[in-house]
Coordinates of C-alpha atoms in Angstrom, one line a residue:
X1 CA -5.6 -80.7 -21.7
X2 CA -6.7 -81.2 -25.3
X3 CA -10.3 -81.9 -24.1
X4 CA -10.9 -78.7 -22.5
X5 CA -14.1 -77.0 -23.9
X6 CA -13.6 -74.1 -26.0
X7 CA -15.4 -71.8 -23.5
X8 CA -13.0 -72.8 -20.9
X9 CA -10.0 -72.5 -23.2
X10 CA -10.9 -69.0 -24.3
X11 CA -10.7 -68.0 -20.6
X12 CA -7.3 -69.6 -20.3
X13 CA -6.1 -67.9 -23.4
X14 CA -7.3 -64.5 -22.4
X15 CA -5.8 -64.8 -18.8
X16 CA -2.4 -66.1 -20.1
X17 CA -2.1 -63.7 -22.9
X18 CA -2.8 -60.7 -20.5
X19 CA 0.2 -61.6 -18.6
X20 CA 2.5 -62.7 -21.3
X21 CA 5.5 -61.0 -22.8
X22 CA 5.0 -57.3 -23.8
X23 CA 7.1 -56.4 -26.9
X24 CA 8.4 -52.8 -26.8
X25 CA 8.7 -51.9 -30.3
X26 CA 10.7 -48.7 -29.6
X27 CA 13.7 -51.0 -28.4
X28 CA 13.8 -53.5 -31.4
X29 CA 16.7 -51.6 -32.7
X30 CA 18.7 -51.9 -29.6
X31 CA 20.4 -55.1 -30.7
X32 CA 23.9 -54.7 -29.3
X33 CA 25.1 -54.6 -25.6
X34 CA 28.4 -53.6 -24.1
X35 CA 31.6 -55.3 -25.3
X36 CA 30.1 -56.5 -28.6
X37 CA 27.4 -58.7 -26.7
X38 CA 24.2 -59.1 -28.6
X39 CA 21.1 -58.5 -26.8
X40 CA 19.1 -61.2 -28.7
X41 CA 18.6 -64.8 -27.4
X42 CA 21.7 -66.9 -28.1
X43 CA 19.3 -69.8 -29.0
X44 CA 15.8 -70.4 -30.4
X45 CA 14.5 -71.4 -27.0
X46 CA 11.3 -69.5 -25.9
X47 CA 11.3 -67.0 -23.1
X48 CA 10.2 -68.1 -19.6
X49 CA 6.8 -66.3 -20.0
X50 CA 6.5 -67.1 -23.6
X51 CA 3.1 -68.0 -25.2
X52 CA 4.7 -70.4 -27.7
X53 CA 4.8 -73.7 -25.5
X54 CA 1.0 -73.4 -25.2
X55 CA 0.6 -73.8 -28.9
X56 CA 2.3 -77.3 -28.7
X57 CA -0.5 -78.6 -26.4
X58 CA -2.9 -79.5 -29.3
X59 CA -4.3 -78.2 -32.4
X60 CA -7.2 -76.3 -30.5
X61 CA -4.7 -74.7 -28.2
X62 CA -2.6 -73.6 -31.2
X63 CA -5.5 -72.1 -33.1
X64 CA -6.6 -70.5 -29.8
X65 CA -3.2 -68.8 -29.1
X66 CA -2.1 -67.9 -32.6
X67 CA -4.2 -64.5 -32.5
X68 CA -1.9 -63.4 -29.6
X69 CA 1.5 -65.0 -30.7
X70 CA 1.2 -63.4 -34.1
X71 CA -0.3 -60.1 -33.0
X72 CA 3.1 -58.3 -32.9
X73 CA 6.1 -59.7 -34.8
X74 CA 9.9 -58.6 -35.0
X75 CA 11.4 -59.8 -38.2
X76 CA 14.9 -59.6 -38.9
X77 CA 16.1 -60.1 -42.6
X78 CA 17.0 -63.7 -41.7
X79 CA 13.5 -64.3 -40.3
X80 CA 11.8 -62.9 -43.3
X81 CA 13.7 -65.4 -45.4
X82 CA 12.8 -68.1 -43.2
X83 CA 9.2 -67.3 -43.1
X84 CA 9.0 -66.9 -46.8
X85 CA 10.8 -70.2 -47.6
X86 CA 9.2 -72.4 -44.9
X87 CA 5.6 -71.0 -45.1
X88 CA 5.3 -70.0 -41.5
X89 CA 3.2 -67.1 -42.4
X90 CA 0.0 -68.5 -43.7
X91 CA -3.0 -66.3 -44.8
X92 CA -4.7 -67.3 -41.5
X93 CA -1.8 -66.1 -39.4
X94 CA -1.2 -63.0 -41.5
X95 CA -4.6 -62.2 -40.6
X96 CA -3.8 -61.8 -36.9
X97 CA -0.9 -59.6 -37.3
X98 CA -1.3 -55.9 -36.1
X99 CA 2.2 -54.8 -35.7
X100 CA 5.4 -55.6 -37.5
X101 CA 8.8 -54.2 -37.0
X102 CA 11.7 -54.9 -39.3
X103 CA 15.2 -54.0 -38.0
X104 CA 17.4 -54.3 -41.0
X105 CA 20.6 -55.6 -39.5
X106 CA 23.6 -55.9 -41.7
X107 CA 26.6 -57.7 -40.7
X108 CA 30.0 -56.8 -39.5
X109 CA 32.6 -55.3 -41.5
X110 CA 35.2 -56.8 -39.2
X111 CA 37.1 -60.2 -39.5
X112 CA 34.7 -61.7 -36.8
X113 CA 31.7 -61.2 -39.4
X114 CA 28.6 -63.1 -38.5
X115 CA 25.2 -63.6 -40.5
X116 CA 22.1 -61.4 -40.1
X117 CA 21.2 -61.5 -36.6
X118 CA 17.8 -62.8 -35.2
X119 CA 15.7 -60.2 -33.5
X120 CA 14.5 -60.3 -29.9
X121 CA 11.6 -62.7 -30.4
X122 CA 13.5 -65.8 -29.6
X123 CA 10.2 -67.8 -29.5
X124 CA 9.2 -67.1 -33.1
X125 CA 8.4 -69.4 -34.9
X126 CA 6.7 -71.2 -32.2
X127 CA 8.3 -74.8 -31.5
X128 CA 5.2 -76.5 -32.7
X129 CA 5.1 -74.8 -36.2
X130 CA 7.6 -77.0 -38.0
X131 CA 6.0 -80.3 -36.8
X132 CA 2.6 -79.3 -37.5
X133 CA 3.2 -77.3 -40.7
X134 CA 2.3 -80.1 -43.1
X135 CA -1.1 -80.9 -41.1
X136 CA -2.0 -77.2 -41.2
X137 CA -1.6 -76.8 -45.1
X138 CA -4.5 -79.5 -45.4
X139 CA -6.7 -78.4 -42.5
X140 CA -6.9 -74.6 -42.3
X141 CA -10.5 -73.6 -43.0
X142 CA -9.7 -70.4 -44.8
X143 CA -7.2 -71.6 -47.4
X144 CA -6.5 -74.6 -49.5
X145 CA -3.4 -76.7 -50.0
X146 CA -3.3 -75.7 -53.7
X147 CA -3.4 -72.0 -52.7
X148 CA -0.6 -72.2 -50.2
X149 CA 1.4 -74.2 -52.7
X150 CA 0.9 -71.6 -55.4
X151 CA 1.6 -68.8 -53.0
X152 CA 5.0 -70.5 -52.0
X153 CA 5.8 -71.1 -55.9
X154 CA 5.4 -67.6 -56.4
X155 CA 7.9 -66.4 -53.7
X156 CA 10.5 -69.1 -54.6
X157 CA 10.6 -67.9 -58.0
X158 CA 11.6 -64.4 -57.0
X159 CA 15.1 -63.2 -57.0
X160 CA 16.1 -64.8 -53.7
X161 CA 15.9 -68.1 -55.5
X162 CA 18.5 -67.1 -57.8
X163 CA 21.2 -67.6 -55.1
X164 CA 21.2 -71.4 -54.6
X165 CA 22.9 -71.1 -51.0
X166 CA 20.1 -68.5 -50.0
X167 CA 21.6 -65.4 -48.0
X168 CA 25.0 -67.2 -47.6
X169 CA 26.7 -64.2 -49.0
X170 CA 26.0 -62.5 -45.7
X171 CA 29.1 -64.1 -44.6
X172 CA 32.4 -62.6 -45.4
X173 CA 35.7 -64.4 -45.3
X174 CA 38.5 -62.7 -43.5
X175 CA 40.6 -62.2 -46.7
X176 CA 37.7 -61.1 -48.8
X177 CA 36.4 -58.1 -46.7
X178 CA 35.5 -55.2 -48.6
X179 CA 34.6 -51.6 -47.6
X180 CA 30.9 -51.3 -46.7
X181 CA 30.0 -49.4 -49.9
X182 CA 31.4 -52.3 -52.0
X183 CA 29.7 -55.3 -50.2
X184 CA 26.5 -55.2 -52.3
X185 CA 24.4 -54.0 -49.3
X186 CA 22.3 -52.0 -51.7
X187 CA 21.3 -55.5 -53.4
X188 CA 20.6 -57.1 -50.1
X189 CA 18.4 -54.0 -49.1
X190 CA 16.3 -54.5 -52.2
X191 CA 16.1 -58.2 -51.8
X192 CA 14.9 -57.9 -48.1
X193 CA 12.2 -55.4 -49.1
X194 CA 10.9 -57.5 -51.9
X195 CA 10.8 -60.6 -49.8
X196 CA 8.8 -58.6 -47.1
X197 CA 6.3 -57.4 -49.7
X198 CA 5.9 -60.7 -51.4
X199 CA 5.1 -62.1 -47.9
X200 CA 2.7 -59.4 -47.0
X201 CA 0.8 -59.5 -50.1
X202 CA -0.7 -62.8 -49.2
X203 CA -2.3 -61.2 -46.1
X204 CA -6.2 -61.4 -46.7
X205 CA -8.2 -58.1 -47.1
X206 CA -11.1 -57.7 -44.7
X207 CA -14.7 -57.4 -46.1
X208 CA -14.9 -53.9 -45.1
X209 CA -11.7 -53.1 -46.9
X210 CA -10.1 -51.6 -43.9
X211 CA -6.2 -51.9 -43.5
X212 CA -5.1 -53.5 -40.1
X213 CA -1.2 -53.9 -40.1
X214 CA 1.1 -51.3 -38.7
X215 CA 4.7 -51.7 -40.3
X216 CA 7.9 -50.0 -39.2
X217 CA 11.5 -50.3 -40.5
X218 CA 14.8 -49.0 -39.9
X219 CA 18.5 -49.7 -39.5
X220 CA 19.9 -50.7 -36.2
X221 CA 23.5 -49.3 -35.4
X222 CA 26.0 -51.6 -37.2
X223 CA 27.6 -54.2 -34.9
X224 CA 31.3 -52.7 -35.3
X225 CA 30.0 -50.1 -32.8
X226 CA 29.0 -52.8 -30.3
X227 CA 32.5 -53.1 -28.9
X228 CA 32.4 -49.6 -27.3
X229 CA 32.1 -49.3 -23.6
X230 CA 29.2 -47.0 -23.7
X231 CA 25.5 -47.4 -23.1
X232 CA 24.8 -45.3 -26.4
X233 CA 26.8 -47.0 -29.3
X234 CA 25.1 -44.4 -31.6
X235 CA 27.4 -41.9 -30.4
X236 CA 30.7 -43.1 -31.6
X237 CA 28.9 -43.9 -34.8
X238 CA 27.8 -40.4 -35.3
X239 CA 31.2 -38.9 -34.4
X240 CA 33.1 -41.2 -36.8
X241 CA 30.6 -40.5 -39.5
X242 CA 30.9 -36.6 -38.9
X243 CA 34.7 -36.9 -38.8
X244 CA 34.8 -38.6 -42.1
X245 CA 36.1 -42.0 -40.8
X246 CA 32.9 -43.7 -41.7
X247 CA 31.1 -43.2 -45.1
X248 CA 27.2 -43.2 -44.7
X249 CA 25.5 -45.3 -47.1
X250 CA 22.1 -44.4 -48.7
X251 CA 19.9 -47.4 -49.7
X252 CA 17.6 -46.9 -52.7
X253 CA 15.5 -49.7 -54.3
X254 CA 16.3 -48.9 -57.9
X255 CA 13.2 -51.2 -58.8
X256 CA 10.9 -51.3 -61.6
X257 CA 7.3 -50.1 -60.8
X258 CA 6.0 -53.7 -61.0
X259 CA 8.6 -55.3 -58.8
X260 CA 6.8 -54.5 -55.6
X261 CA 3.3 -55.7 -55.1
X262 CA 0.5 -53.7 -53.6
X263 CA -0.2 -54.0 -50.0
X264 CA -3.8 -53.0 -49.2
X265 CA -3.6 -54.3 -45.6
X266 CA -1.0 -51.8 -44.3
X267 CA -2.7 -49.2 -42.2
X268 CA 0.4 -47.3 -41.0
X269 CA 4.1 -47.1 -42.0
X270 CA 6.8 -45.7 -40.1
X271 CA 10.6 -45.3 -41.0
X272 CA 12.9 -45.0 -37.8
X273 CA 16.2 -43.2 -37.9
X274 CA 18.5 -45.0 -35.8
X275 CA 21.8 -45.6 -37.4
X276 CA 24.0 -42.7 -38.3
X277 CA 25.7 -44.3 -41.1
X278 CA 22.8 -46.6 -42.9
X279 CA 20.1 -44.4 -44.4
X280 CA 16.9 -45.3 -46.4
X281 CA 16.8 -42.6 -49.1
X282 CA 13.5 -40.5 -49.0
X283 CA 12.7 -41.7 -52.6
X284 CA 12.9 -45.4 -51.5
X285 CA 10.6 -44.7 -48.5
X286 CA 8.0 -43.0 -51.0
X287 CA 8.4 -45.8 -53.3
X288 CA 7.5 -48.4 -50.5
X289 CA 4.6 -46.2 -49.3
X290 CA 3.1 -46.0 -52.8
X291 CA 2.4 -49.7 -52.8
X292 CA 0.4 -49.5 -49.7
X293 CA -2.9 -48.4 -51.4
X294 CA -4.9 -48.0 -48.2
X295 CA -2.4 -46.5 -45.7
X296 CA -3.7 -43.9 -43.4
X297 CA -0.7 -42.8 -41.3
X298 CA 2.8 -42.1 -42.4
X299 CA 5.8 -41.2 -40.2
X300 CA 9.0 -40.7 -41.9
X301 CA 12.2 -39.9 -39.8
X302 CA 14.9 -39.6 -42.6
X303 CA 18.3 -38.3 -43.0
X304 CA 19.3 -34.9 -44.3
X305 CA 22.7 -35.3 -42.5
X306 CA 24.9 -35.4 -45.7
X307 CA 27.7 -32.9 -45.3
X308 CA 30.8 -34.0 -47.1
X309 CA 28.9 -34.1 -50.5
X310 CA 26.7 -31.2 -50.9
X311 CA 25.6 -32.5 -54.5
X312 CA 24.4 -35.7 -53.0
X313 CA 22.4 -33.9 -50.4
X314 CA 20.7 -31.8 -53.2
X315 CA 20.0 -35.0 -55.1
X316 CA 18.4 -36.6 -52.0
X317 CA 16.3 -33.6 -51.2
X318 CA 15.1 -33.3 -54.9
X319 CA 14.3 -37.0 -55.1
X320 CA 12.1 -36.5 -51.9
X321 CA 10.3 -33.7 -53.5
X322 CA 9.5 -35.5 -56.8
X323 CA 8.4 -38.7 -54.8
X324 CA 6.0 -37.2 -52.2
X325 CA 3.2 -37.1 -55.0
X326 CA 3.5 -41.0 -55.0
X327 CA 2.1 -41.2 -51.4
X328 CA -1.5 -42.5 -51.6
X329 CA -4.3 -39.9 -51.1
X330 CA -5.6 -42.1 -48.4
X331 CA -3.3 -40.7 -45.9
X332 CA -4.7 -38.5 -43.2
X333 CA -1.9 -38.3 -40.8
X334 CA 1.6 -37.3 -42.1
X335 CA 4.7 -36.6 -40.0
X336 CA 8.2 -36.0 -41.6
X337 CA 11.3 -35.6 -39.5
X338 CA 14.2 -34.8 -42.0
X339 CA 17.0 -34.7 -39.4
X340 CA 20.1 -32.8 -39.8
X341 CA 23.0 -32.1 -37.2
X342 CA 23.7 -28.4 -36.6
X343 CA 27.3 -27.4 -35.9
X344 CA 28.1 -25.7 -32.6
X345 CA 30.6 -23.5 -34.4
X346 CA 28.5 -20.6 -35.2
X347 CA 30.9 -19.1 -37.5
X348 CA 30.3 -22.0 -40.0
X349 CA 29.0 -20.8 -43.4
X350 CA 26.6 -23.2 -45.1
X351 CA 26.4 -23.2 -48.8
X352 CA 23.0 -22.6 -50.3
X353 CA 21.4 -25.8 -51.7
X354 CA 18.6 -24.1 -53.7
X355 CA 19.3 -24.4 -57.5
X356 CA 20.4 -21.3 -59.3
X357 CA 17.1 -21.3 -61.5
X358 CA 14.9 -21.5 -58.4
X359 CA 13.6 -18.9 -56.0
X360 CA 12.7 -21.3 -53.3
X361 CA 13.6 -24.6 -51.8
X362 CA 12.0 -27.4 -53.9
X363 CA 11.4 -29.5 -50.9
X364 CA 9.7 -27.1 -48.9
X365 CA 7.3 -26.2 -51.9
X366 CA 6.6 -30.0 -52.3
X367 CA 5.6 -30.3 -48.7
X368 CA 3.4 -27.3 -49.0
X369 CA 1.6 -28.8 -51.9
X370 CA 1.4 -32.2 -50.1
X371 CA -0.1 -30.4 -46.9
X372 CA -2.9 -29.0 -49.0
X373 CA -4.3 -32.5 -49.9
X374 CA -8.1 -32.6 -49.2
X375 CA -7.9 -35.8 -46.9
X376 CA -5.2 -34.4 -44.7
X377 CA -6.1 -34.0 -41.0
X378 CA -2.7 -33.8 -39.5
X379 CA 0.6 -32.4 -41.0
X380 CA 3.8 -32.3 -39.4
X381 CA 7.2 -31.4 -40.9
X382 CA 10.7 -30.8 -39.1
X383 CA 13.9 -30.0 -40.8
X384 CA 15.7 -27.6 -42.9
X385 CA 12.9 -25.7 -44.7
X386 CA 12.1 -22.2 -45.8
X387 CA 9.0 -20.3 -45.4
X388 CA 7.4 -21.3 -48.7
X389 CA 6.4 -24.5 -46.8
X390 CA 3.4 -22.3 -45.6
X391 CA 3.0 -20.8 -49.0
X392 CA 4.9 -18.2 -50.9
X393 CA 2.2 -15.3 -50.9
X394 CA -1.4 -14.4 -50.2
X395 CA -2.1 -14.5 -53.9
X396 CA -0.7 -18.1 -54.3
X397 CA -2.8 -19.2 -51.3
X398 CA -5.8 -17.7 -52.8
X399 CA -5.4 -19.6 -56.0
X400 CA -5.0 -22.8 -54.0
X401 CA -7.5 -24.9 -52.4
X402 CA -6.0 -24.2 -49.0
X403 CA -6.1 -26.6 -46.2
X404 CA -9.9 -27.9 -46.2
X405 CA -9.7 -30.6 -43.5
X406 CA -6.5 -29.9 -41.7
X407 CA -6.8 -29.8 -38.0
X408 CA -3.1 -30.0 -36.7
X409 CA -0.3 -28.2 -38.2
X410 CA 3.2 -28.6 -36.8
X411 CA 6.5 -27.1 -38.3
X412 CA 9.9 -27.4 -36.9
X413 CA 12.6 -25.3 -38.6
X414 CA 16.3 -25.9 -38.1
X415 CA 18.4 -22.9 -37.4
X416 CA 20.1 -22.9 -40.8
X417 CA 17.8 -22.7 -43.8
X418 CA 18.4 -24.2 -47.3
X419 CA 19.7 -21.2 -48.5
X420 CA 22.5 -21.2 -45.8
X421 CA 21.0 -18.4 -43.6
X422 CA 21.4 -18.6 -39.9
X423 CA 18.1 -17.8 -38.2
X424 CA 19.9 -16.8 -34.9
X425 CA 21.7 -13.5 -34.5
X426 CA 25.1 -13.1 -32.5
X427 CA 25.0 -12.0 -29.0
X428 CA 28.2 -10.4 -28.1
X429 CA 28.5 -10.4 -24.4
X430 CA 31.3 -13.1 -23.8
X431 CA 29.3 -15.5 -25.8
X432 CA 31.7 -18.6 -25.8
X433 CA 31.8 -19.3 -22.1
X434 CA 29.9 -21.9 -20.2
X435 CA 28.7 -19.4 -17.6
X436 CA 27.3 -17.2 -20.2
X437 CA 25.7 -19.8 -22.2
X438 CA 24.1 -21.3 -19.0
X439 CA 23.0 -18.2 -17.7
X440 CA 21.4 -16.7 -20.8
X441 CA 20.2 -19.8 -22.8
X442 CA 20.4 -22.6 -20.3
X443 CA 22.5 -25.9 -20.9
X444 CA 23.1 -27.0 -24.5
X445 CA 20.4 -29.3 -25.8
X446 CA 23.1 -32.0 -26.9
X447 CA 26.0 -33.4 -25.2
X448 CA 29.6 -31.9 -26.2
X449 CA 31.1 -33.8 -29.0
X450 CA 34.3 -35.7 -28.8
X451 CA 37.6 -34.7 -30.3
X452 CA 36.6 -36.7 -33.5
X453 CA 34.1 -34.0 -34.4
X454 CA 35.3 -31.5 -37.1
X455 CA 33.2 -28.8 -35.6
X456 CA 34.6 -26.8 -32.7
X457 CA 32.4 -25.3 -30.1
X458 CA 32.0 -21.7 -30.8
X459 CA 28.5 -20.5 -29.8
X460 CA 27.7 -17.0 -30.1
X461 CA 24.3 -17.0 -31.7
X462 CA 21.3 -17.1 -29.4
X463 CA 18.1 -15.2 -30.0
X464 CA 16.1 -15.7 -33.2
X465 CA 16.4 -13.1 -35.9
X466 CA 13.7 -10.6 -35.3
X467 CA 13.1 -9.9 -39.0
X468 CA 12.7 -13.6 -39.7
X469 CA 10.5 -14.0 -36.6
X470 CA 8.3 -11.3 -38.1
X471 CA 8.0 -13.0 -41.5
X472 CA 7.5 -16.4 -40.0
X473 CA 4.5 -15.2 -37.8
X474 CA 3.1 -13.4 -40.8
X475 CA 3.4 -16.4 -43.0
X476 CA 1.9 -18.6 -40.2
X477 CA -1.1 -16.4 -39.7
X478 CA -1.8 -16.0 -43.4
X479 CA -1.9 -19.8 -43.7
X480 CA -3.9 -20.2 -40.8
X481 CA -6.6 -18.1 -42.1
X482 CA -7.0 -20.8 -45.1
X483 CA -7.3 -23.5 -42.7
X484 CA -11.2 -23.6 -41.7
X485 CA -11.0 -26.7 -39.5
X486 CA -7.6 -25.8 -37.6
X487 CA -7.6 -26.9 -34.1
X488 CA -4.0 -26.5 -33.1
X489 CA -0.8 -25.0 -34.9
X490 CA 2.7 -25.4 -33.3
X491 CA 5.8 -23.7 -34.7
X492 CA 9.3 -24.2 -33.3
X493 CA 12.6 -22.7 -34.6
X494 CA 15.8 -24.5 -33.3
X495 CA 17.8 -21.5 -32.1
X496 CA 19.9 -21.7 -29.0
X497 CA 17.5 -19.1 -27.5
X498 CA 14.5 -20.9 -28.4
X499 CA 11.5 -19.8 -30.1
X500 CA 8.1 -21.4 -30.0
X501 CA 4.6 -20.4 -31.4
X502 CA 1.3 -22.2 -30.3
X503 CA -2.2 -21.4 -31.2
X504 CA -5.4 -23.2 -30.5
X505 CA -8.9 -22.6 -31.9
X506 CA -10.4 -23.6 -28.4
X507 CA -12.2 -20.7 -26.5
X508 CA -9.4 -20.5 -23.9
X509 CA -7.4 -17.4 -22.6
X510 CA -4.8 -17.1 -24.1
X511 CA -5.6 -18.9 -27.4
X512 CA -2.0 -18.0 -28.6
X513 CA 1.5 -18.2 -27.1
X514 CA 5.0 -17.0 -28.1
X515 CA 8.1 -17.8 -26.0
X516 CA 11.7 -17.5 -26.5
X517 CA 14.7 -15.6 -25.2
X518 CA 15.6 -11.9 -26.1
X519 CA 12.6 -11.5 -28.3
X520 CA 11.1 -8.5 -29.8
X521 CA 7.4 -7.9 -29.0
X522 CA 5.1 -8.4 -32.0
X523 CA 4.2 -5.6 -34.3
X524 CA 0.8 -4.3 -34.7
X525 CA 0.6 -5.8 -38.3
X526 CA 1.3 -9.2 -36.9
X527 CA -1.5 -8.7 -34.2
X528 CA -4.0 -7.8 -37.0
X529 CA -3.2 -11.0 -38.8
X530 CA -3.9 -13.2 -35.9
X531 CA -6.8 -11.1 -34.8
X532 CA -8.4 -12.0 -38.2
X533 CA -7.6 -15.6 -37.6
X534 CA -9.5 -15.7 -34.3
X535 CA -12.4 -13.6 -35.5
X536 CA -12.9 -16.1 -38.4
X537 CA -13.5 -18.8 -35.7
X538 CA -15.6 -16.6 -33.6
X539 CA -13.0 -16.5 -30.8
X540 CA -11.6 -13.8 -28.6
X541 CA -8.0 -13.2 -29.4
X542 CA -5.5 -13.2 -26.6
X543 CA -1.7 -13.5 -27.1
X544 CA 0.7 -14.4 -24.2
X545 CA 4.2 -13.2 -25.1
X546 CA 7.1 -14.3 -22.9
X547 CA 10.8 -13.6 -22.9
X548 CA 12.2 -16.3 -20.8
X549 CA 15.9 -15.2 -20.7
X550 CA 17.1 -15.7 -17.1
X551 CA 18.4 -12.3 -16.4
X552 CA 15.3 -10.5 -17.2
X553 CA 12.2 -12.3 -17.8
X554 CA 9.1 -10.4 -19.3
X555 CA 5.6 -11.3 -20.0
X556 CA 2.9 -9.4 -21.8
X557 CA -0.5 -9.9 -23.0
X558 CA -2.0 -8.6 -26.3
X559 CA -5.6 -8.7 -27.3

């Protein structure tokens, strides 16, 4: 087998790789099954259709298959430490990587605590890696033994080397169990991120300078919720967090500026929100991204769910606002989903989180400034924001540079603003009954919560506040007139009655749509603003307005 010509070997590799295991990165955080059973392999043996055994045939086979076996990696914290200490990810192999997912899995806070789990790639590292490691150090064409040795010396001297037992403190003795917030998880998180960055800094930069690695990180649901007899273990975690039985943890890096190396090879970075009790702070996310000097796409799904401690929520939002400027200007595609759970008790009164000395929400203003970067092509922001995310006034927009290259603009607004205002108005006809809700608004967008929830179901707000809808449409049209390359604008307000605004610069009829329930028709003032937007693009203006309430649907065309 080791005497096959390179031409035939390349055909074999192509055929086998095309039928090999396909890793679904959207499932890498789903690590626990029913009855506390892990979904990852119990041993390090390869999967039945794994490509790893082919690398053990010979040196030529190993080199031929490595571009495929290292194309997509799922690295748990334990595997990051293994790769760093044992030198699995050499410069040549790092060059093959295109996708890396890092499920940051912490151990149990229960007596049956276990070490950091392996992720789903049971075949990584390939079985041939350890036995051939010493030979590879001397024979790789693109790196010398001295270079590898120096790189390993560099990582061993880091902070992980300070613990002589290496990550053994992931084990908790039964009589030494502490609450999650006292276990030093913040230090673990910082160590994991530093180890990941030290490893990736060895990746070679292509001659054209283009980045090539897509990175994603997130916290899976902690294992203590794996015991639940349910197919969605995040539900009990969310309910216990909301009820106050579980204290959410926010992980910051708290590092000096030079403690993380620059990573020019990262093309995109994505932060996934999976756990309802373990969160990466926005400031930590921006700090990581700031070191990705050539990054092009950013997707941040972060948590704005803090409800028990309003001061902490304000601190996190202000840290996010300050840190946005750290993101490299190479980014042309930016998406921010700042999630917050909305109460289904519509009598709930939310406190304002806008500082007394400020007129507007600081984070909304920071996102507005970020969206006007000259290289940005796509901007998407969903969360609790106020209207100054689109600009505070025509005068302010005129004094700014506008959105010179922006083509796609997406805004999603939660039903409660940072000032505590509800964007949905009450509807009084027997509001809190299932038949009314289903007839008027349709089924709820989320499942009813359990008895653990501190919010009662008391829904009596349905349609969007018409005054707010007027101001929103006016602000959106005013912003669109400063977007010369705009192709599509989508605005969605999360009221029970629904409210969606869509605009496209294509020469189609209609070019604009407004849909929702119990809506007020647009005023002439608004039509004038959007007619001007269409006129600037030499486009005939046509607006389709639809009231989709089930009892009396209406549809009108405005031109």
